[in-house]
Coordinates of C-alpha atoms in Angstrom, one line a residue:
X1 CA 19.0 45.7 -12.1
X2 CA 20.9 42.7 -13.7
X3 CA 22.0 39.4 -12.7
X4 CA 25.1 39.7 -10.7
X5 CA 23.9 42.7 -8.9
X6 CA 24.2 43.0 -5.2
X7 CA 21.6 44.4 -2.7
X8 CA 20.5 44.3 0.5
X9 CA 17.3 42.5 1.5
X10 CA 15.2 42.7 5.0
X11 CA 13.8 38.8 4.9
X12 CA 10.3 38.7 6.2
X13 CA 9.1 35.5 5.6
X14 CA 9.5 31.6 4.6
X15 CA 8.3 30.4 1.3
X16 CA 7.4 26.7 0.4
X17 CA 10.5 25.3 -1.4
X18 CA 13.6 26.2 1.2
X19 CA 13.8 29.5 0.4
X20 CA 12.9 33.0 2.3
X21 CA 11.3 36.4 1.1
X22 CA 12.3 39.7 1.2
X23 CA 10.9 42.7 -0.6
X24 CA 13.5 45.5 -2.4
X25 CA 11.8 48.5 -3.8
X26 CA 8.1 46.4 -3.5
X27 CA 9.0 43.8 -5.2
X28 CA 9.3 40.1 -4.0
X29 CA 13.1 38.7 -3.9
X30 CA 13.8 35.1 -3.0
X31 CA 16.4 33.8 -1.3
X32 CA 18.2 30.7 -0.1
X33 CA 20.9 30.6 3.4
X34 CA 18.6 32.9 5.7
X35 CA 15.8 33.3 7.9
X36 CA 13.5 35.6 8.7
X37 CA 14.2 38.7 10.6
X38 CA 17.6 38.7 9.3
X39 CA 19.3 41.3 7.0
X40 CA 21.5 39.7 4.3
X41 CA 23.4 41.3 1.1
X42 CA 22.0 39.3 -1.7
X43 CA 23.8 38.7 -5.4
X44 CA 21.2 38.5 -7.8
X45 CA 20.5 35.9 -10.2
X46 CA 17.3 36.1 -11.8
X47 CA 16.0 39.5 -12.5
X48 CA 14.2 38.7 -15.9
X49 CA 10.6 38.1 -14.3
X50 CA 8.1 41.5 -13.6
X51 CA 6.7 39.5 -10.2
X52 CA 9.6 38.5 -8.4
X53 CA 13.4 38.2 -8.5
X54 CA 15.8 35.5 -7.4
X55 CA 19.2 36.0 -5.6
X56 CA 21.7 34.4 -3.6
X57 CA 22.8 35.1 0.3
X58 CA 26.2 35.8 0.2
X59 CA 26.2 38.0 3.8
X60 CA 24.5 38.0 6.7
X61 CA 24.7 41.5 8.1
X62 CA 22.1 41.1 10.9
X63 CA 22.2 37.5 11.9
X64 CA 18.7 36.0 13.3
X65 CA 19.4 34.1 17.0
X66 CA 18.2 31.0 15.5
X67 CA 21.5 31.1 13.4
X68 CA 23.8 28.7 14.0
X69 CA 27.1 27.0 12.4
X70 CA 25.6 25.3 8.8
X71 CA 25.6 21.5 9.7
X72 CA 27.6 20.7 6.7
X73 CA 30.2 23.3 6.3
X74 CA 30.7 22.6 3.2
X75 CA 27.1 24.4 2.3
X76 CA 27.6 27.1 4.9
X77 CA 26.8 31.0 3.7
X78 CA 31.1 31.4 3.6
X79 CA 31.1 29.6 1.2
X80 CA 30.7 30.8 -2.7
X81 CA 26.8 29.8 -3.7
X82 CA 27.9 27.4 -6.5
X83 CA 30.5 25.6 -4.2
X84 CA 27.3 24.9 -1.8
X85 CA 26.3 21.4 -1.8
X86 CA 22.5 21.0 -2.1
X87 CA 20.2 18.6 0.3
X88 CA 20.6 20.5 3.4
X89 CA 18.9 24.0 3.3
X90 CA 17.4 24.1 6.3
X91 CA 21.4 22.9 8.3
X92 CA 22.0 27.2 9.2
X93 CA 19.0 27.2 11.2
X94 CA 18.2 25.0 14.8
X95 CA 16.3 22.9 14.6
X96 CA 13.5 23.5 16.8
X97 CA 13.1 26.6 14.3
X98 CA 13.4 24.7 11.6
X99 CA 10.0 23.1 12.4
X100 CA 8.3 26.1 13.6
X101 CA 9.3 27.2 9.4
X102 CA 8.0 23.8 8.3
X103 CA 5.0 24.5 10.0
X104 CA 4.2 28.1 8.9
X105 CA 4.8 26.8 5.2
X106 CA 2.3 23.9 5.7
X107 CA -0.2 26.2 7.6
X108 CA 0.2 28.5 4.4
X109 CA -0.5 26.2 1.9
X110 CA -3.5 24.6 3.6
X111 CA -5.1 28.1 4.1
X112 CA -4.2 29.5 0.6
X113 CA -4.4 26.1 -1.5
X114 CA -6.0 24.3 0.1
X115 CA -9.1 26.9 1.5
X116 CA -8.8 25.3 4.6
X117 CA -8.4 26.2 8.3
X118 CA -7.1 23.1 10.0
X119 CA -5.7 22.1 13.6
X120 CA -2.0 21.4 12.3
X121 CA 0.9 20.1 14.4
X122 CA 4.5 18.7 13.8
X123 CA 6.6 16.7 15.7
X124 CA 10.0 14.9 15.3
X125 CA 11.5 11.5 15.4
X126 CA 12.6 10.4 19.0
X127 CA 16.1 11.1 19.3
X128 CA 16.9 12.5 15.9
X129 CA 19.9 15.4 16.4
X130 CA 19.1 16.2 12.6
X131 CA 22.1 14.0 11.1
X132 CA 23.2 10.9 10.3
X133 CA 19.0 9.8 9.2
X134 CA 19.7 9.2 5.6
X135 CA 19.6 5.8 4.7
X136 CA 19.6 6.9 0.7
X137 CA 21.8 9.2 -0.7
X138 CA 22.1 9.4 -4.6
X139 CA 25.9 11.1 -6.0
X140 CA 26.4 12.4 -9.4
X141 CA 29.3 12.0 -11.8
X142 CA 30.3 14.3 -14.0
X143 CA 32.6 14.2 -17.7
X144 CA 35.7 15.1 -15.5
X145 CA 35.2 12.2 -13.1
X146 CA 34.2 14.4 -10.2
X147 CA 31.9 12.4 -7.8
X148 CA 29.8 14.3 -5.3
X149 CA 25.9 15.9 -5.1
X150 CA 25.1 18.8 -7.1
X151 CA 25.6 22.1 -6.1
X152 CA 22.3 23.5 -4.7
X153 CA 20.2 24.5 -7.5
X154 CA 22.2 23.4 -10.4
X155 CA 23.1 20.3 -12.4
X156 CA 26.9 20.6 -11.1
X157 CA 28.4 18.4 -9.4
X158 CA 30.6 19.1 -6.3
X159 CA 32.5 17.2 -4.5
X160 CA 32.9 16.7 -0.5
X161 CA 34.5 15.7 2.3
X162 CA 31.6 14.2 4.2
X163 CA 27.6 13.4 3.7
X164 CA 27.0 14.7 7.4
X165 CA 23.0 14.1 7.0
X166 CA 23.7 10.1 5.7
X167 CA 24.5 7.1 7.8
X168 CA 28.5 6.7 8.7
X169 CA 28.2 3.2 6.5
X170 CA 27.0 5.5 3.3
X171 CA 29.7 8.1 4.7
X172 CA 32.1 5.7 4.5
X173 CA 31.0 3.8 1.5
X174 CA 30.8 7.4 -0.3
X175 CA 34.5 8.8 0.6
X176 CA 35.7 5.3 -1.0
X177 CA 33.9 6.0 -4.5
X178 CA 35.6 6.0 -7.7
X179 CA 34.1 6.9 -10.8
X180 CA 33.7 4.7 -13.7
X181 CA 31.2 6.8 -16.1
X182 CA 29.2 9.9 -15.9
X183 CA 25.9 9.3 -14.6
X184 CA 24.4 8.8 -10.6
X185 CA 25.1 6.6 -8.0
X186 CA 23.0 5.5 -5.6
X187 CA 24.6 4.3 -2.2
X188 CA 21.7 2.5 0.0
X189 CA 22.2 0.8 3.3
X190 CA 19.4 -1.5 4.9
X191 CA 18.6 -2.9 7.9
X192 CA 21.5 -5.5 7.6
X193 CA 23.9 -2.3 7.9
X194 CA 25.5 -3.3 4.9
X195 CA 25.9 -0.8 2.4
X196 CA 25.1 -1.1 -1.5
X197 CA 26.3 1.1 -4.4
X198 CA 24.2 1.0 -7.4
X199 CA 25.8 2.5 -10.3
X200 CA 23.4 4.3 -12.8
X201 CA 25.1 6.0 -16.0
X202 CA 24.0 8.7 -17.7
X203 CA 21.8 6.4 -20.0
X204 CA 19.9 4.9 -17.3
X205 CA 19.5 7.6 -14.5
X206 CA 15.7 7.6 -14.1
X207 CA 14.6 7.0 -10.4
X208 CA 14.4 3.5 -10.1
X209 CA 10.4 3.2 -8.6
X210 CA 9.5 5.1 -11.4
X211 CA 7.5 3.0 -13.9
X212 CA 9.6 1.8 -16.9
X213 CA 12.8 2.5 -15.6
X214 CA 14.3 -1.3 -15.6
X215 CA 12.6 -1.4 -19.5
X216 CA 15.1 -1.4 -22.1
X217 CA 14.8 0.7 -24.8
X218 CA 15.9 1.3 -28.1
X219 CA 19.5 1.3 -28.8
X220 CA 20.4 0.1 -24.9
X221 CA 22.4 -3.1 -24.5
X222 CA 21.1 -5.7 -21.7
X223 CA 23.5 -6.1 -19.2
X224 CA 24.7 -9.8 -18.7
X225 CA 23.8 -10.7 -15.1
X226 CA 21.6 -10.0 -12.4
X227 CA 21.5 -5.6 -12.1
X228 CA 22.4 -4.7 -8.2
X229 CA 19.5 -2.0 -8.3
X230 CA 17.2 -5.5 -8.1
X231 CA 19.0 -7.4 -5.5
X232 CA 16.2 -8.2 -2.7
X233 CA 17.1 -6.7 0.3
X234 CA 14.9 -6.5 3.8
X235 CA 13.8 -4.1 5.9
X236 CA 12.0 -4.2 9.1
X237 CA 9.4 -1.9 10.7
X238 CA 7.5 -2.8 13.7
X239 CA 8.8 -6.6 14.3
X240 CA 8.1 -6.8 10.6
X241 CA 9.9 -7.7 7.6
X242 CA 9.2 -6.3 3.9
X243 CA 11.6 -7.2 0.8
X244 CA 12.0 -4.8 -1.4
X245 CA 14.7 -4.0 -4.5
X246 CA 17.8 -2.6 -3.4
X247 CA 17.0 0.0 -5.7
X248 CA 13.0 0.5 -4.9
X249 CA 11.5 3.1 -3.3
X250 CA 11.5 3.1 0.5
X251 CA 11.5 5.8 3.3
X252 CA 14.7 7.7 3.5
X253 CA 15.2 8.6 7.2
X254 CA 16.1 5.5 9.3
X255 CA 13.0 5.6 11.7
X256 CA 10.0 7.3 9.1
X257 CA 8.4 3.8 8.2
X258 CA 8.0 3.6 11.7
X259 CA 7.0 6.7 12.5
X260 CA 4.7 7.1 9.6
X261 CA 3.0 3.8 10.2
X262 CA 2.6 4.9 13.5
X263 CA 0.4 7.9 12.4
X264 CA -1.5 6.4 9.8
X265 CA -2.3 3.8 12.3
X266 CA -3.3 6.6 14.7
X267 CA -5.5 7.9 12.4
X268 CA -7.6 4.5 11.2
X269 CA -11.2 4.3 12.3
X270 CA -12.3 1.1 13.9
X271 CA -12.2 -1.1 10.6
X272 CA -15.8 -2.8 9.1
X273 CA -14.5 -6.1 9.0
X274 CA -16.6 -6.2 6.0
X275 CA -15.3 -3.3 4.4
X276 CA -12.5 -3.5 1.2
X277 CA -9.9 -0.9 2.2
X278 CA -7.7 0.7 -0.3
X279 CA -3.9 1.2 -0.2
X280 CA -3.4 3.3 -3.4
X281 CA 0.6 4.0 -5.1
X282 CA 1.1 1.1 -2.3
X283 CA 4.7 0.2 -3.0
X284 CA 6.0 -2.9 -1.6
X285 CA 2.7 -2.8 1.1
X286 CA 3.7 -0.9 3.9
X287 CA 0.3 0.8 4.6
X288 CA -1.4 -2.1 3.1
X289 CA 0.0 -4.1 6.4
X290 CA -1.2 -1.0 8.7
X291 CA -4.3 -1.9 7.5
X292 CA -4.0 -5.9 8.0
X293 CA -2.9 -5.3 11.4
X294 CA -5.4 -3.0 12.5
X295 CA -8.5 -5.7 11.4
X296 CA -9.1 -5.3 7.9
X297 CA -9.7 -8.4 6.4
X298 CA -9.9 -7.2 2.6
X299 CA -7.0 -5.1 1.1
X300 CA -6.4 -4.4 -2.6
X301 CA -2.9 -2.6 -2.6
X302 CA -2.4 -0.7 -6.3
X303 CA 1.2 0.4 -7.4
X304 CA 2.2 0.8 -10.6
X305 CA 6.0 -0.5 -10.5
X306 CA 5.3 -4.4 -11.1
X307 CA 8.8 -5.0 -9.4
X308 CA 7.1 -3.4 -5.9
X309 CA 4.0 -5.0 -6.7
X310 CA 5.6 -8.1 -6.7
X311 CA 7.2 -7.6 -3.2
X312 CA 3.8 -6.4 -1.8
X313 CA 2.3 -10.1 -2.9
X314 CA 4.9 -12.0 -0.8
X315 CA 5.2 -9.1 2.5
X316 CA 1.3 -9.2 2.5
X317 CA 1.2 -13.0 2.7
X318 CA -0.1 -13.0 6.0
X319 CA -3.3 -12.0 4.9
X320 CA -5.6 -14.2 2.5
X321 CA -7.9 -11.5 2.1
X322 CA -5.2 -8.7 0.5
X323 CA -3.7 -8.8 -3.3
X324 CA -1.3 -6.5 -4.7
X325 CA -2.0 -5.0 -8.1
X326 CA 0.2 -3.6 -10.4
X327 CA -1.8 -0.9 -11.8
X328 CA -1.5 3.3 -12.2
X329 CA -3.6 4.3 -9.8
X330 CA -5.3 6.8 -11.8
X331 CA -6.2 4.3 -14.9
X332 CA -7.1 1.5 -11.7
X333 CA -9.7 3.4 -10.0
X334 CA -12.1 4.2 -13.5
X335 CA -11.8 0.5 -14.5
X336 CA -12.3 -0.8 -10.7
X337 CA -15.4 1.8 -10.8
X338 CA -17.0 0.5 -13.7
X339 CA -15.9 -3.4 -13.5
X340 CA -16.7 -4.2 -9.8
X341 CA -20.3 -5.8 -8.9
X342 CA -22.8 -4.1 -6.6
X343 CA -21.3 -5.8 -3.8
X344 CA -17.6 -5.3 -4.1
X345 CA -18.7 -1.2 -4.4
X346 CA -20.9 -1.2 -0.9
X347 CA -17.6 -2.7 0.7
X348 CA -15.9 0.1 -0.1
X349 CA -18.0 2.2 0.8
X350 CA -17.4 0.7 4.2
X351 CA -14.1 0.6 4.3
X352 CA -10.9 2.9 4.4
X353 CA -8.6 4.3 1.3
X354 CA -5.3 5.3 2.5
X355 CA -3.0 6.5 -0.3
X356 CA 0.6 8.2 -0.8
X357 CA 1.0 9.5 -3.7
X358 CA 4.4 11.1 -5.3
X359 CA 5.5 14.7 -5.0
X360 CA 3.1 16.2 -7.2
X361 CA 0.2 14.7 -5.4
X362 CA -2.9 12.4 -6.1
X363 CA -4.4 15.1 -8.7
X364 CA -7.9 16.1 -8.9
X365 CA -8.9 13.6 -11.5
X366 CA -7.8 10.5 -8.8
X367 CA -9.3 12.6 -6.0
X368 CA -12.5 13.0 -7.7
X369 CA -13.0 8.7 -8.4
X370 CA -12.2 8.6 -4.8
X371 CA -14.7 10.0 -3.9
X372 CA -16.9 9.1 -6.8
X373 CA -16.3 5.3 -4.4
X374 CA -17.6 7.0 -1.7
X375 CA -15.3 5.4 1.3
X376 CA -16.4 5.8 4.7
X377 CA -13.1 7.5 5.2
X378 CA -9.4 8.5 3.8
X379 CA -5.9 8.6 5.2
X380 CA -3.6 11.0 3.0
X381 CA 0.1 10.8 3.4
X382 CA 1.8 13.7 1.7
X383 CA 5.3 15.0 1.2
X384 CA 4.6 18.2 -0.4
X385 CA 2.2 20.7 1.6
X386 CA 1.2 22.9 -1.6
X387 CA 0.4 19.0 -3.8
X388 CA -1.8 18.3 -0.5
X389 CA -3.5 21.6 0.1
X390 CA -4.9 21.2 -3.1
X391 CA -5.9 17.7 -3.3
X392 CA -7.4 18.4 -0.1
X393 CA -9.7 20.8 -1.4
X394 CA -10.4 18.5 -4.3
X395 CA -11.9 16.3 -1.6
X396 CA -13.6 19.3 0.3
X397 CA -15.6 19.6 -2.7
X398 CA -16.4 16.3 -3.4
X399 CA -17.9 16.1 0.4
X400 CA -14.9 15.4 2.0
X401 CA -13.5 16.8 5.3
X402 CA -10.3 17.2 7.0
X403 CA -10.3 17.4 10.9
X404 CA -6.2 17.6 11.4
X405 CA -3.3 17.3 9.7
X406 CA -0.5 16.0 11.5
X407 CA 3.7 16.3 10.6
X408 CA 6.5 14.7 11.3
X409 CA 9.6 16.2 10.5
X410 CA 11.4 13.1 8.4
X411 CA 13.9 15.2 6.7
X412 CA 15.8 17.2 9.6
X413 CA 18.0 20.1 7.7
X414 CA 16.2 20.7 4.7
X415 CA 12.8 22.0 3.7
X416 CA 11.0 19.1 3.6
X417 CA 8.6 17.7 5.8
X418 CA 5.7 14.7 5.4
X419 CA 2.6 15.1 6.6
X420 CA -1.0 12.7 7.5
X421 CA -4.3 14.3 7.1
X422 CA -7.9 12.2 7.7
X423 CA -10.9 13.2 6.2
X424 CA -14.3 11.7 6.6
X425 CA -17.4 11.4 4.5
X426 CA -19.7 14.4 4.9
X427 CA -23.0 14.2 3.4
X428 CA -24.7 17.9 2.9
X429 CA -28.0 18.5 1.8
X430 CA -28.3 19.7 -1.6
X431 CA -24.4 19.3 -2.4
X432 CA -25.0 16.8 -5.3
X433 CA -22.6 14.2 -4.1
X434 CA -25.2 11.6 -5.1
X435 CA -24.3 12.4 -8.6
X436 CA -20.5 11.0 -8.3
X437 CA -21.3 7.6 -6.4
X438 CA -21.9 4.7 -8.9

């Protein structure tokens, strides 16, 4: 069969990624805009790979009861597949069943990547009807002027009538947009309510936490004035405040510092007041003050994105005994390994590493000089379930275990879902951990 071939497809089952499986003629066929238990006709898009083919759901012929009316019309299964807005690929679904999915994808993972057999649960935000949570939304603009998010699974843009998962204010702010130059714009609203539009052309469109992304570069004209992405702004968690860059990273959903700190929190051993407690990829210190607040009276917070960094130092004042270092966490933990005295290495070994690394995970290499520190324990915040399953049994073999792994479902109407795991220090006999502590 060829691209642009229809069949039908019996879906069987959720895959990590927000999309579903079916099988036609034993072989595996993914698919976006259904659920399991449904029959759907399906156009085919990708049929050039012997494992597996790709397709899009452009009928539901034998609806699941967990269908409902898409969230965002706009991205509904009426709709042609490259006129569907991306961002909201869970929105056909309720969303009760939506986290049941979330939960059978992050049960998958930890069991096949992760080797694992873990306790897990999920639970939502107090309150949250699934819309209206985003407090970031980034909009593309293409050669022809046309302002909107890209088209699910493509580079092209597509314009709409409303951002039904943002804030009203970004709402608002967005249907008022008018384009000046190809690139992205990103529309932020803090906890002042007011809204700020950062534009980003084509030249400059790399995230702006990522590190390097404010350096100029070769050919690229400084712009005369202060840049918006770099305004200070505030947000507050827990009667706290933390500045931050207008255009830095920070949670996306209105309530998931909250609720996140909340977990990790949850999860914390009581503290060795002589311990030195890690807060690795640390940002502007959010974790960094769980840990001042729950007793810890020595905190080295390490992100690589000096502009964060910088925020940390002032938001992590209240403590004497924390500093903020700019640092890659991955180049930061060798150097710490090898520079720190006797001392400074038995504190840690006392103390707590909590870390929350991007997308793709902390990696084996950072997991492994984790452990080579030997911390009494470790907090893992993840937003990919595959990047922790393995990184968790990175740590497994490195005498690390994992009693739960809790969710909380931070990203109502799409795939995604964040996720806290603890793991404590197991010592086995005869497993050669010995060998990786300094």
């Amino acid at each position: 069969m060829q691209p642009g071939d229809q069949i039908e497809l019996d879906v069987t089952s959720v895959a990590h990624g927000g999309v579903f499986v079916g099988r036609h003629e034993g072989r595996v066929v993914f698919v976006p805009d259904a659920i399991p238990g449904e029959r759907v006709r399906v156009q085919l898009t990708q049929t050039g790979d012997k494992a597996f083919w790709r397709g899009e759901t452009i009928e539901v012929q034998d609806a699941s009861p967990h269908r409902r009316a898409h969230v965002w019309p706009q991205a509904d299964v009426d709709v042609p597949p490259e006129q569907r807005p991306g961002g909201a690929d869970f929105g056909h679904i309720d969303l009760d069943h939506q986290r049941t999915l979330k939960l059978q994808v992050l049960q998958d993972a930890l069991t096949r990547m992760g080797g694992v057999d873990l306790p897990v649960r999920i639970t939502s935000v107090e309150g949250d009807d699934g819309t209206r949570w985003r407090t970031r939304v980034s909009l593309h603009v293409d050669d022809d002027a046309r302002i909107g998010p890209f088209a699910a699974r493509s580079h092209r843009v597509v314009p709409v009538d409303d951002l039904p998962l943002a804030t009203h204010e970004i709402a608002d702010a967005a249907a008022q947009l008018r384009a000046t130059a190809p690139g992205r714009i990103d529309l932020v609203v803090p906890a002042d309510g007011r809204v700020r539009v950062l534009p980003r052309p084509a030249r400059d469109t790399r995230s702006a936490h990522q590190p390097g992304a404010h350096r100029p570069t070769a050919g690229r004209v400084r712009p005369h004035g202060p840049r918006p992405e770099r305004e200070t702004i505030v947000e507050q968690v827990s009667g706290r405040q933390f500045q931050l860059d207008a255009g830095g990273f920070w949670q996306v959903h209105r309530r998931a510092a909250a609720a996140l700190t909340d977990l990790v929190a949850s999860f914390l051993p009581e503290l060795d007041p002589e311990g030195l407690h890690l807060d690795l990829y640390g940002g502007v210190g959010l974790f960094a003050a769980v840990l001042g607040d729950a007793g810890a009276a020595h905190i080295i917070s390490v992100e690589s994105d000096a502009r964060a960094t910088a925020h940390a130092d002032h938001n992590l004042a209240a403590w004497p005994g924390a500093r903020a270092q700019a640092a890659r966490v991955d180049r930061w933990l060798p150097q710490f390994r090898d520079c720190a005295d006797a001392r400074e290495l038995g504190r840690v070994r006392g103390g707590v590493v909590v870390l929350d690394p991007p997308r793709s995970g902390a990696g084996a290499a950072v997991v492994t000089e984790i452990a080579a520190l030997a911390p009494a324990s470790v907090v893992y915040v993840a937003c990919d379930p595959v990047a922790l399953a393995r990184d968790l049994k990175t740590f497994r073999q490195h005498g690390y275990e994992a009693a739960e792994v809790r969710a909380v479902d931070l990203f109502p109407n799409s795939h995604h879902v964040e996720a806290v795991a603890s793991l404590n220090r197991v010592t086995r006999e005869g497993d050669g951990r010995d060998s990786l502590i300094p």
